[in-house]
Short mmCIF file of C-alpha atoms and ligand atoms in Angstrom, two decimals:
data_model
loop_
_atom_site.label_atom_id
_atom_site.label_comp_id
_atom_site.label_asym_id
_atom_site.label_seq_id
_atom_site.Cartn_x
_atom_site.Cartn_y
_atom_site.Cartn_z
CA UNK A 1 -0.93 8.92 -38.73
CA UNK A 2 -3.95 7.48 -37.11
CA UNK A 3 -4.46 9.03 -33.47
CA UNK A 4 -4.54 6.97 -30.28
CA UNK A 5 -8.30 6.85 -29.16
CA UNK A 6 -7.43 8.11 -25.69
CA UNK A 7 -5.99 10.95 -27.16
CA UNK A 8 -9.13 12.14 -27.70
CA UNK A 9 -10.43 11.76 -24.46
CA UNK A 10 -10.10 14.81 -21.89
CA UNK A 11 -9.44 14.25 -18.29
CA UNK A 12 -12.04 14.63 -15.77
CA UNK A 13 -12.12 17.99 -14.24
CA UNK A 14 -11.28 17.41 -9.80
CA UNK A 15 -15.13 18.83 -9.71
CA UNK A 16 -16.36 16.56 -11.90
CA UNK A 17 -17.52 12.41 -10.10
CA UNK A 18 -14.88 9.82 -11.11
CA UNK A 19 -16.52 7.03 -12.83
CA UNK A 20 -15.83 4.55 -9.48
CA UNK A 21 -17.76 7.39 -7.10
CA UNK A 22 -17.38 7.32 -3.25
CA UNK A 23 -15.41 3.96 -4.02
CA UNK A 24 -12.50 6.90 -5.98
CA UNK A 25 -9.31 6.11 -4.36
CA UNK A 26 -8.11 9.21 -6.58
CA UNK A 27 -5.26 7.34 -8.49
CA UNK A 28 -4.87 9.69 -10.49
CA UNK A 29 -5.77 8.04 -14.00
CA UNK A 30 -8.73 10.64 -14.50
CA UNK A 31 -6.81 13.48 -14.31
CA UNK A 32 -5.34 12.54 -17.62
CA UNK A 33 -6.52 11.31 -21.38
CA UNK A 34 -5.35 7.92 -20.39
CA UNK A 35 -9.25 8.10 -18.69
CA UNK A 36 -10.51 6.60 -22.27
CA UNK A 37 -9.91 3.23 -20.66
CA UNK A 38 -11.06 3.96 -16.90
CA UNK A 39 -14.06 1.19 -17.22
CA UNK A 40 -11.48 -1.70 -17.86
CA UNK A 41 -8.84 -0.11 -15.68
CA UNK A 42 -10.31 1.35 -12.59
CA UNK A 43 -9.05 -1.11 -9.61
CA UNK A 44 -12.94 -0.61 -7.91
CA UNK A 45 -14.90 -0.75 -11.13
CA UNK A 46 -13.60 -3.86 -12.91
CA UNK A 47 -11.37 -5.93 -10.49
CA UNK A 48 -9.06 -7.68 -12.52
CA UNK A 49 -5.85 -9.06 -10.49
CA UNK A 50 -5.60 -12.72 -11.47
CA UNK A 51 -5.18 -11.87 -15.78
CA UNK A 52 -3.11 -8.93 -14.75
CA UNK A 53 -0.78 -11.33 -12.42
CA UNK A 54 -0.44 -13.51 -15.89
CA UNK A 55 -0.05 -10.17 -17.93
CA UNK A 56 3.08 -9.21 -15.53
CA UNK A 57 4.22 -12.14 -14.35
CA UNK A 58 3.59 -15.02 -16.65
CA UNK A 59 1.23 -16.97 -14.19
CA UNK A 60 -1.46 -16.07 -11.48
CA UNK A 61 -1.05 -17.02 -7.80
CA UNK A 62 -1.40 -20.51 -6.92
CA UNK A 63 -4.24 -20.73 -4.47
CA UNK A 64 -3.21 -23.89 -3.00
CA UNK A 65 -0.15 -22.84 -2.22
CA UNK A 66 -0.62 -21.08 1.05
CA UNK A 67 2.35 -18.21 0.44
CA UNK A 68 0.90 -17.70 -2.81
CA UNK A 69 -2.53 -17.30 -1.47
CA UNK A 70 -1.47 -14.31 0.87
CA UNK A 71 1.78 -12.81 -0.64
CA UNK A 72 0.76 -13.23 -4.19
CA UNK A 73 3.03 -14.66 -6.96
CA UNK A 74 6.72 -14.74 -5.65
CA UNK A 75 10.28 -15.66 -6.18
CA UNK A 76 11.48 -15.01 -3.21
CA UNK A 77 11.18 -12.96 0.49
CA UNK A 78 13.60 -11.45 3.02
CA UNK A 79 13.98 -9.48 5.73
CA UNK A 80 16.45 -6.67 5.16
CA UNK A 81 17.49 -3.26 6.04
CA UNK A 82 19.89 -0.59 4.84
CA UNK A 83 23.69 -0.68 6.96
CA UNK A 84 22.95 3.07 6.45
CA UNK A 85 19.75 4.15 6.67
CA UNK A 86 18.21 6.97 4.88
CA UNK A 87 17.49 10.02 7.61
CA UNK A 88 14.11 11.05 7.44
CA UNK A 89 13.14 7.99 4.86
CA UNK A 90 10.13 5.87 6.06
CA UNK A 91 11.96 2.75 7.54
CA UNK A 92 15.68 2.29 6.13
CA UNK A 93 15.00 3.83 2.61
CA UNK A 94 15.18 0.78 0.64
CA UNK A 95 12.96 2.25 -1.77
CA UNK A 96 14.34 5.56 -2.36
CA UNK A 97 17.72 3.37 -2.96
CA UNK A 98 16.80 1.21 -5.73
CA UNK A 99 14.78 4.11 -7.38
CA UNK A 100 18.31 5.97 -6.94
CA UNK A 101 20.76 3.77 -8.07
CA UNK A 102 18.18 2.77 -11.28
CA UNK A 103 18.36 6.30 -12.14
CA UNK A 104 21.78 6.96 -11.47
CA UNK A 105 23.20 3.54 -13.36
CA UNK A 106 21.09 4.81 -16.70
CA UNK A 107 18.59 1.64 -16.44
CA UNK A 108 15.44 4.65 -16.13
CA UNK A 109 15.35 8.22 -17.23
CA UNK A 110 12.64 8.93 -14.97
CA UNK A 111 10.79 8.20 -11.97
CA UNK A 112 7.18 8.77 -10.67
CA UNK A 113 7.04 9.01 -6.77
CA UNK A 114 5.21 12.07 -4.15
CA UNK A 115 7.02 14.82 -2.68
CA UNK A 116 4.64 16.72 -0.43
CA UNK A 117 3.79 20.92 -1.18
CA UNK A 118 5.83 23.32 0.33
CA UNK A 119 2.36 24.05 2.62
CA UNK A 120 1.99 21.07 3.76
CA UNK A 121 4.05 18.26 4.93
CA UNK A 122 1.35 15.63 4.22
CA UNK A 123 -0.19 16.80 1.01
CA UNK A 124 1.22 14.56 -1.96
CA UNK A 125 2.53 16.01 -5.21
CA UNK A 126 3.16 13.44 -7.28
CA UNK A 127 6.56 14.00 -10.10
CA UNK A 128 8.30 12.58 -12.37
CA UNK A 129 11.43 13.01 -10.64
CA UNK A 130 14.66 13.20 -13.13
CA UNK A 131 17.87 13.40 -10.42
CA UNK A 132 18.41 11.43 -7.43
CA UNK A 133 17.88 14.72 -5.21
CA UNK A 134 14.28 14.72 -6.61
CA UNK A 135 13.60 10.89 -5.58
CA UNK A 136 15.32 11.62 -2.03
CA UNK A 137 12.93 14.52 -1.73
CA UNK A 138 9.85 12.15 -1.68
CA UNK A 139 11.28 9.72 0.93
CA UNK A 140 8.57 9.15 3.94
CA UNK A 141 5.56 7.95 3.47
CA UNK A 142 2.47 11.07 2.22
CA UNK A 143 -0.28 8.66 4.26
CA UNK A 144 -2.96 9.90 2.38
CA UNK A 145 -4.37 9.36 -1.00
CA UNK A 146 -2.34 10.32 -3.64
CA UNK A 147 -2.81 10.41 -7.27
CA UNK A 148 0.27 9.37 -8.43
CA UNK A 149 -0.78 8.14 -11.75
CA UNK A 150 -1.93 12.39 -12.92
CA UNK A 151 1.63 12.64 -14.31
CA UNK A 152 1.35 9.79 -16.86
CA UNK A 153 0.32 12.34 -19.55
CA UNK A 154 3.69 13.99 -19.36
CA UNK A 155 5.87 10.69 -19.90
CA UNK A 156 4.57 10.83 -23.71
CA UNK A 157 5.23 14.69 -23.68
CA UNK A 158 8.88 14.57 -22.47
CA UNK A 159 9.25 11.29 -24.83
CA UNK A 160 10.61 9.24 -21.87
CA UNK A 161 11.03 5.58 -22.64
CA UNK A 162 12.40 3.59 -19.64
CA UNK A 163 10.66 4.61 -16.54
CA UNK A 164 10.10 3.57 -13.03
CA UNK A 165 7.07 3.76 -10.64
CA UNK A 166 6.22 3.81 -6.40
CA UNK A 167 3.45 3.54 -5.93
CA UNK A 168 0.32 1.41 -3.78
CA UNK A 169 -2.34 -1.62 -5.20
CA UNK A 170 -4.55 0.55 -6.78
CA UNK A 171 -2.36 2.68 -8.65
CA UNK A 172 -0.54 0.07 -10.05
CA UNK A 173 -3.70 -1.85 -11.29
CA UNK A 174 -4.91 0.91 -13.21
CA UNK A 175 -0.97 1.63 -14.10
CA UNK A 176 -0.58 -2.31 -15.49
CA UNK A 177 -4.29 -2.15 -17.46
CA UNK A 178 -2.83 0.77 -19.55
CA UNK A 179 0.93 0.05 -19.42
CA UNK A 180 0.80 -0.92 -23.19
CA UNK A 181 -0.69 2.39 -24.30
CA UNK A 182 2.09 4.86 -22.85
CA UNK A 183 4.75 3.93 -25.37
CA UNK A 184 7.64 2.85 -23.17
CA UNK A 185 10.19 0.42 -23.75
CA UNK A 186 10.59 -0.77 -20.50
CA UNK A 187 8.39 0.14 -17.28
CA UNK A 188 9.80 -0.57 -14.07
CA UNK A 189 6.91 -0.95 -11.00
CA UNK A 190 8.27 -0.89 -7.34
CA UNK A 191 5.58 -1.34 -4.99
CA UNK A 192 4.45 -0.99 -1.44
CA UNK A 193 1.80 -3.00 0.50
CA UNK A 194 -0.92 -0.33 1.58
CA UNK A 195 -4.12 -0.18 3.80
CA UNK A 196 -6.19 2.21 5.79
CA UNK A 197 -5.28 5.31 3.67
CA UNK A 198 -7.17 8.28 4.27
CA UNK A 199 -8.17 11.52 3.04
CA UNK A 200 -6.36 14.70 3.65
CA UNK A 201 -9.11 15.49 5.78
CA UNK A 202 -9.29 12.12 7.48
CA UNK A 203 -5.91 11.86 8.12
CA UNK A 204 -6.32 15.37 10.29
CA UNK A 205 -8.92 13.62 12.44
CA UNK A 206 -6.55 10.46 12.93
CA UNK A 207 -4.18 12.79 14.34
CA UNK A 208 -6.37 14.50 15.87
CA UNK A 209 -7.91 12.14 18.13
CA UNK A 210 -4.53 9.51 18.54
CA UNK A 211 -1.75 11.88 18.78
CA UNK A 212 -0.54 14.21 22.01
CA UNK A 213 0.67 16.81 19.56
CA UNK A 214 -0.76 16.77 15.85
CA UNK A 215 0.79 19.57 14.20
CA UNK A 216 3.70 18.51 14.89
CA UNK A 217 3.98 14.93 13.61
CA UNK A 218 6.09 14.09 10.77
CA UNK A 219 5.77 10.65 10.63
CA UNK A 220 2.95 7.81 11.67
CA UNK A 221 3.13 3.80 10.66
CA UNK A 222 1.28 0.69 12.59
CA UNK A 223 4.27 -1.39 13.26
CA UNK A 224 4.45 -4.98 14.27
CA UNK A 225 4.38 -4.28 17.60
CA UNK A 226 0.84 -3.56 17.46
CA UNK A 227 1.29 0.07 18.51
CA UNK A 228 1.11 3.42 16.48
CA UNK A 229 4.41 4.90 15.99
CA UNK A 230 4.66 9.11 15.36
CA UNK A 231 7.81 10.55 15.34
CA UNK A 232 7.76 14.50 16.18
CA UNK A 233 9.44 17.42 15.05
CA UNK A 234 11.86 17.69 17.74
CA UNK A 235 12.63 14.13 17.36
CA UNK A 236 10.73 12.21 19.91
CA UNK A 237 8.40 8.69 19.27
CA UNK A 238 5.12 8.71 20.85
CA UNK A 239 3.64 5.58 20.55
CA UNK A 240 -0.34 4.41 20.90
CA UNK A 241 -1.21 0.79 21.18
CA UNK A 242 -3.66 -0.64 18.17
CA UNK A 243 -6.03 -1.55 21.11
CA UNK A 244 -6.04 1.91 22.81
CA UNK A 245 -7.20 3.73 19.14
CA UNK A 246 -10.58 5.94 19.92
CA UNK A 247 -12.19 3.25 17.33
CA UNK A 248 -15.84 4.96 17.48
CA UNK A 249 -14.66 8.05 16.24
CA UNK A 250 -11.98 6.80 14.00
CA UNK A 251 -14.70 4.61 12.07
CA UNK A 252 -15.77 6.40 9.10
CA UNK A 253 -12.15 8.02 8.90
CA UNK A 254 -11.02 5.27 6.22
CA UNK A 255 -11.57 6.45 2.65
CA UNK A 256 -14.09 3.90 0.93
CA UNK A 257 -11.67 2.90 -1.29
CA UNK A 258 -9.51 1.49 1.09
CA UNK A 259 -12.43 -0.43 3.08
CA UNK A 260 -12.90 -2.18 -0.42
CA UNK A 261 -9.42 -3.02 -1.24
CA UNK A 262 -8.17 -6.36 -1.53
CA UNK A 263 -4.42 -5.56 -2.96
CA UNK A 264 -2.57 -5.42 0.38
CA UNK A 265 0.20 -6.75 -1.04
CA UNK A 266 0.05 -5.22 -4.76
CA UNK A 267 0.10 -7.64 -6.47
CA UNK A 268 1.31 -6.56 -9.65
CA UNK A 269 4.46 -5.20 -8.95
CA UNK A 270 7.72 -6.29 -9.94
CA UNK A 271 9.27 -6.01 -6.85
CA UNK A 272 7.28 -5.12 -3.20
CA UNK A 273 8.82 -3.34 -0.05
CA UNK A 274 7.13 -2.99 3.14
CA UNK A 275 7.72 -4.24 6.90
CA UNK A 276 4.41 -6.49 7.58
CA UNK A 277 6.13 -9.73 7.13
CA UNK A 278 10.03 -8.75 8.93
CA UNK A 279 10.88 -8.88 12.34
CA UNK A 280 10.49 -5.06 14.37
CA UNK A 281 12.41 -2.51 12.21
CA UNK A 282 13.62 -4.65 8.95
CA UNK A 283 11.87 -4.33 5.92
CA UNK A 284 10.04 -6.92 4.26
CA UNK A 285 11.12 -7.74 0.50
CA UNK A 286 8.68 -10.05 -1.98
CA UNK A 287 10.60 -10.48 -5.55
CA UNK A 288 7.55 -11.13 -7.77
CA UNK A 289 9.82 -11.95 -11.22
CA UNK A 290 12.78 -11.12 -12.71
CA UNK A 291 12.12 -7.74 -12.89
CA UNK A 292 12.11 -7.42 -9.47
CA UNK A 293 14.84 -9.55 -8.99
CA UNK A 294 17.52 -7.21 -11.02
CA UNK A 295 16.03 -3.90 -9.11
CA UNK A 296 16.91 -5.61 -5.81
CA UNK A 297 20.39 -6.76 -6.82
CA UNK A 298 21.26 -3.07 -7.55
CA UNK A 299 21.25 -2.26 -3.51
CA UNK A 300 22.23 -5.75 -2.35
CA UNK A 301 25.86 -4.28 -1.41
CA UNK A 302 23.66 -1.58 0.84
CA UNK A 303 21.51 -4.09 2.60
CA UNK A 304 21.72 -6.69 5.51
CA UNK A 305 19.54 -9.52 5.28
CA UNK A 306 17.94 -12.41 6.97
CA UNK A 307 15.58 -15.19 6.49
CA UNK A 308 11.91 -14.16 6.47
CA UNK A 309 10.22 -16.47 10.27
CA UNK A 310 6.79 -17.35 11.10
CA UNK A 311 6.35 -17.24 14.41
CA UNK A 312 2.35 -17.90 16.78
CA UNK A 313 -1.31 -18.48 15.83
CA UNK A 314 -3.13 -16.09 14.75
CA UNK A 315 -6.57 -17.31 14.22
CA UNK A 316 -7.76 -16.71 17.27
CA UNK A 317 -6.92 -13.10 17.58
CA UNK A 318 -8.25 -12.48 13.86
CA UNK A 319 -11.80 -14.34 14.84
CA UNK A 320 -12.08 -12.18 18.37
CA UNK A 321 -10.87 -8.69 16.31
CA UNK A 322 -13.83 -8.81 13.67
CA UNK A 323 -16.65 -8.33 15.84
CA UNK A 324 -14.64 -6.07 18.06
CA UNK A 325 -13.92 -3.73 15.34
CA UNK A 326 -17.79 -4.13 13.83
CA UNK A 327 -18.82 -2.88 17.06
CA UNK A 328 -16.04 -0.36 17.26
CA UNK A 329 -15.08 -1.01 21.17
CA UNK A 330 -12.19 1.04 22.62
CA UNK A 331 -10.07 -0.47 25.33
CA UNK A 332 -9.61 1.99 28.27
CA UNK A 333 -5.95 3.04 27.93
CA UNK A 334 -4.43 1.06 31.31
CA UNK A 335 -6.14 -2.06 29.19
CA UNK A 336 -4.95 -1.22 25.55
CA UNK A 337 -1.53 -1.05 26.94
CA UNK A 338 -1.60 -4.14 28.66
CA UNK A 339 -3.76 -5.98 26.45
CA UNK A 340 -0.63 -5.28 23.79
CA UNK A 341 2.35 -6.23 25.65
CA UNK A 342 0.57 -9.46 26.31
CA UNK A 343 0.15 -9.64 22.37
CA UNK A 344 3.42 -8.31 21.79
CA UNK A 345 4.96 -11.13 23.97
CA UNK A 346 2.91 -14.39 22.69
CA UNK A 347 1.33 -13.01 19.39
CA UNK A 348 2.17 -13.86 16.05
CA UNK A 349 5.28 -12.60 14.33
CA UNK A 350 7.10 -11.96 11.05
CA UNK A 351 4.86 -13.67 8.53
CA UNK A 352 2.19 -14.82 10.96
CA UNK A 353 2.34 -11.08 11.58
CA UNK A 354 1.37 -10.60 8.50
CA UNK A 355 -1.52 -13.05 7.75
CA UNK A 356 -2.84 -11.68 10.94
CA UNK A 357 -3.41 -8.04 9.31
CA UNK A 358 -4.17 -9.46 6.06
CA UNK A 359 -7.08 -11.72 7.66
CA UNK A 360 -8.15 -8.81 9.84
CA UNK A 361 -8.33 -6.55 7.11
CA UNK A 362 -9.84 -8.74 4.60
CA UNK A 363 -12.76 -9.64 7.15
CA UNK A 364 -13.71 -6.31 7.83
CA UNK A 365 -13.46 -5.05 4.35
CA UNK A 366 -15.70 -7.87 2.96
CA UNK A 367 -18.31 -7.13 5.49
CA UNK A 368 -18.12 -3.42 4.15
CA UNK A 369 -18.26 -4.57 0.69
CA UNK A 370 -21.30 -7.14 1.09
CA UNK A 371 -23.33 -4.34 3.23
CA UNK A 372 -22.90 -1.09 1.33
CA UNK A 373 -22.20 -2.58 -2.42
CA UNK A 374 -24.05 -6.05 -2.21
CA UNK A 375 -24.31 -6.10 -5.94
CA UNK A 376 -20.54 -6.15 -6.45
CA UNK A 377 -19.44 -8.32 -3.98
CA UNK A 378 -19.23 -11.52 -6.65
CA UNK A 379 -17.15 -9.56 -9.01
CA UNK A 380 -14.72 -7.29 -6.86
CA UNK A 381 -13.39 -9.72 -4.17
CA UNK A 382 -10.82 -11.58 -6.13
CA UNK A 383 -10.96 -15.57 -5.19
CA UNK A 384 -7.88 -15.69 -2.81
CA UNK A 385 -9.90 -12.85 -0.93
CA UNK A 386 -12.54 -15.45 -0.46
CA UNK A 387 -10.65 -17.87 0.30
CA UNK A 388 -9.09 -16.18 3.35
CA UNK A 389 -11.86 -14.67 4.60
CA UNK A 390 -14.01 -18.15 3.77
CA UNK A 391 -11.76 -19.16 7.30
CA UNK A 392 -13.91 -17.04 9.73
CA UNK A 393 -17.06 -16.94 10.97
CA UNK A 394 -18.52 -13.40 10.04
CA UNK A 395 -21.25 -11.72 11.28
CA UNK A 396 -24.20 -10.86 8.86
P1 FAD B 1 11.23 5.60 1.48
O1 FAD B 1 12.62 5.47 0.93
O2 FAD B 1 10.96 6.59 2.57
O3 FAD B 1 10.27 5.95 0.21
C1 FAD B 1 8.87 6.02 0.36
C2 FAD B 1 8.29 6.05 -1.06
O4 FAD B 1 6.85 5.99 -0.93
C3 FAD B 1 8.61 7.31 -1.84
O5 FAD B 1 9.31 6.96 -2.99
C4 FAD B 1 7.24 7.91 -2.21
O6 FAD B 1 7.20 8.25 -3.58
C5 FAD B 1 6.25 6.78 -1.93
N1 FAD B 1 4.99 7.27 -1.39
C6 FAD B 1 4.83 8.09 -0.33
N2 FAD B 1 3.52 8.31 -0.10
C7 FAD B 1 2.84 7.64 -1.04
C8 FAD B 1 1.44 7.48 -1.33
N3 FAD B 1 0.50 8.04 -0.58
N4 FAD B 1 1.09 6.70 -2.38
C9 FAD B 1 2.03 6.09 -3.13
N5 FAD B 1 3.38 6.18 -2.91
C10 FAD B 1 3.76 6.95 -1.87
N6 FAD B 1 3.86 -1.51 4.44
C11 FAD B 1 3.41 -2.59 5.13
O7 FAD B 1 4.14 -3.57 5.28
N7 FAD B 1 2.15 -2.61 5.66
C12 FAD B 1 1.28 -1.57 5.51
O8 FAD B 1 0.15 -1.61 6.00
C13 FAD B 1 1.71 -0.41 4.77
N8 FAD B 1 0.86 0.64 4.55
C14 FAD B 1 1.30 1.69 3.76
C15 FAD B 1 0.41 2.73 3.46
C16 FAD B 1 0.81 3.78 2.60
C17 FAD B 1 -0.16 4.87 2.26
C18 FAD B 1 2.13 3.78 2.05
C19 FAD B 1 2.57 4.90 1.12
C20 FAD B 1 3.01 2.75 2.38
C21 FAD B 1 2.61 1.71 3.22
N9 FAD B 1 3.48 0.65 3.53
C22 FAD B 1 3.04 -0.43 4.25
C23 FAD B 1 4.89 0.66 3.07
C24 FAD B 1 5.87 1.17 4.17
O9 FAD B 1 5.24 2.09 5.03
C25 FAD B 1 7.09 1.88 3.53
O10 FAD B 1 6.64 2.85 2.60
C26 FAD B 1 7.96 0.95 2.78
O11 FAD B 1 8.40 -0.08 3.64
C27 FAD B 1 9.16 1.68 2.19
O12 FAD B 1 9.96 2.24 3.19
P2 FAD B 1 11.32 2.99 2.78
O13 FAD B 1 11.97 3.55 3.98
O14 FAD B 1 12.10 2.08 1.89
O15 FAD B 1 10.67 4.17 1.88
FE1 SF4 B 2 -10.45 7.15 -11.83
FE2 SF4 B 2 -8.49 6.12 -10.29
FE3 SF4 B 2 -10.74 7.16 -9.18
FE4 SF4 B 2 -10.85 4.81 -10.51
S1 SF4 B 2 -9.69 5.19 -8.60
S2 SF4 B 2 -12.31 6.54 -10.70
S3 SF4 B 2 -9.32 5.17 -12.15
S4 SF4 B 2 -9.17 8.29 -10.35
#
């Protein structure tokens, strides 16, 4: 029987440098043999989005249609949110639900998702999680790097054949480059939009230097309100407007990786949950194929729904953010907060909300990318990247 060449390979030790360096978003993928094929699959050494948007979903985006351009290849979008939310789930638990009732209906025999360690409530540990009380026990977000893609040796060692994976952008790029070398019949990839991840370490300072109480958060997102919202241990919200973060100090606390990301949206799932583009508190669906489509109509009888809205202009705000944010200026906290209700009250909404942090983001992570790794810039910003960022005026 002839051997699979990445059989042969041996993981990289933690110690040893991943192959992408600083630019490691720690995915996961070294950690196992699958690492033969880290060149070609490494989302920060060979950027590769539009021929694996063909590979999944028979086409690439359409960069002249302006959805496309931002959201990636789609079939649909909605707002939606569970009728009964999942306690202590990130929003409503949409994505614990699907993962759930996929499991429990026999259509997977396994899913990969984070719990955290029993040490630490922010410390992923990704699983392969067999029973539904597994899957509920990695609801809420782990805001930190994770490398959810270590486990993939074990899916040929426990012989499981129809599978699911969470996970963010970059896992699933490496995750679709090798998806025809881990012997499945049928992969399932449920995805969330992610930015601004951090380190362990880095997420500590974050807290640190934004929240009242750190050690006793249990919960953080940005929501479209443009505040900060933590939830606390004894069940209170503090919340921090964007505008008021101590931006000098909180700098350098992005993980490289994540300043040169241009998957937002991951692209290459099946089927993407998040909130960016919904109205305060829904969730924000994007069905990418037909894939996606059947996951979603597993939970449809758990779910409200309502058209996806566009709502302001956000070109203005995006231009006057990027050299704000190159020259890291913090509002005093009497102008932060009033600086966001005014946003909050005339600034963009639903999907406009979400160009707005796509074009933010973009900007100031092609600025990173053209100053600290001028050699790749060609190469690793994919051409809708461009595109949007091609709308603003940048600084050198
Ligand atoms: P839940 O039912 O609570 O399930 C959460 C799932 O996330 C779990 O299955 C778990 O396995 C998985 N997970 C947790 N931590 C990680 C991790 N570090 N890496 C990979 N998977 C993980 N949405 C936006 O619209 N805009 C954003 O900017 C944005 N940033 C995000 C950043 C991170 C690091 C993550 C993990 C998610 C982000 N999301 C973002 C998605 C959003 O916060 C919610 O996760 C999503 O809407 C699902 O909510 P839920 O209640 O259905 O999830
Ligand atoms: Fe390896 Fe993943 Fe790090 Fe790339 S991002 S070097 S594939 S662990």
């Amino acid at each position: 029987m002839m051997v699979q060449p990445h059989k042969k390979a041996k993981a990289l030790k933690a110690s040893s440098r991943r192959p992408a360096k600083e630019l490691c978003s720690e995915c996961g993928l070294c950690d196992t043999y699958y690492v033969h094929y880290v060149k070609e699959a490494c989302a920060f050494i060979n950027q590769q989005v539009a021929p694996l948007e063909v590979q999944t979903h028979g086409r690439s985006r359409n960069l002249e249609d302006p959805d496309d351009l931002y959201f990636g290849v789609h079939q649909s979008m909605t707002a939606a949110r569970k009728t009964e939310p999942i306690e202590g789930a990130q929003w409503t638990g949409i994505v614990s639900s699907i993962a759930i009732e996929m499991l429990n209906r026999g259509l997977v025999e396994g899913v990969v998702c984070v719990q955290n360690t029993a040490e630490d409530r922010f410390q992923p540990m990704p699983i392969i999680a067999r029973t539904p009380a597994e899957i509920l026990a990695a609801r809420v977000n782990k805001p930190t790097l994770s490398p959810n893609l270590s486990v993939l040796e074990q899916i040929e060692q426990s012989g499981l054949k129809r599978l699911l994976v969470i996970g963010v952008g970059c896992q699933i790029q490496a995750l679709r480059s090798v998806e025809k070398q881990l012997g499945l019949e049928k992969l399932y990839v449920l995805g969330t939009p992610c930015v601004d991840n951090v380190t362990r370490a880095g997420l500590q300072k974050f807290l640190d230097t934004t929240s009242r109480s750190p050690e006793t958060v249990v919960y953080y997102e940005f929501m479209q309100d443009f505040k900060v919202h933590f939830k606390h241990e004894d069940g209170s919200t503090e919340t921090v407007p964007f505008f008021g973060l101590k931006t000098n100090q909180l700098k350098d606390v992005f993980a490289p990786s994540c300043m040169s990301c241009f998957d937002y949206v991951n692209s290459l799932a099946d089927l993407v949950v998040g909130y960016m583009g919904a109205p305060f508190g829904w969730q924000w669906i994007v069905v990418r194929n037909e894939t996606g489509q059947a996951m979603l109509d597993l939970v449809q009888n758990q779910l409200e729904t309502q058209p996806v809205s566009s709502q302001g202009d956000r070109k203005n705000a995006v231009q006057q953010s990027i050299p704000a944010y190159d020259k890291a200026v913090t509002l005093p906290m009497w102008a932060a907060k009033l600086m966001g209700v005014f946003i909050e009250k005339i600034g963009p909404k639903g999907l406009e909300y979400a160009r707005f942090s796509i074009d933010s983001h973009f900007a100031r992570n092609y600025l990173y990318v053209k100053r600290n790794y001028p050699d790749k810039l060609e190469a690793h910003v994919p051409e809708y990247a461009k595109r949007i960022v091609g709308q603003y005026k940048l600084p050198d």
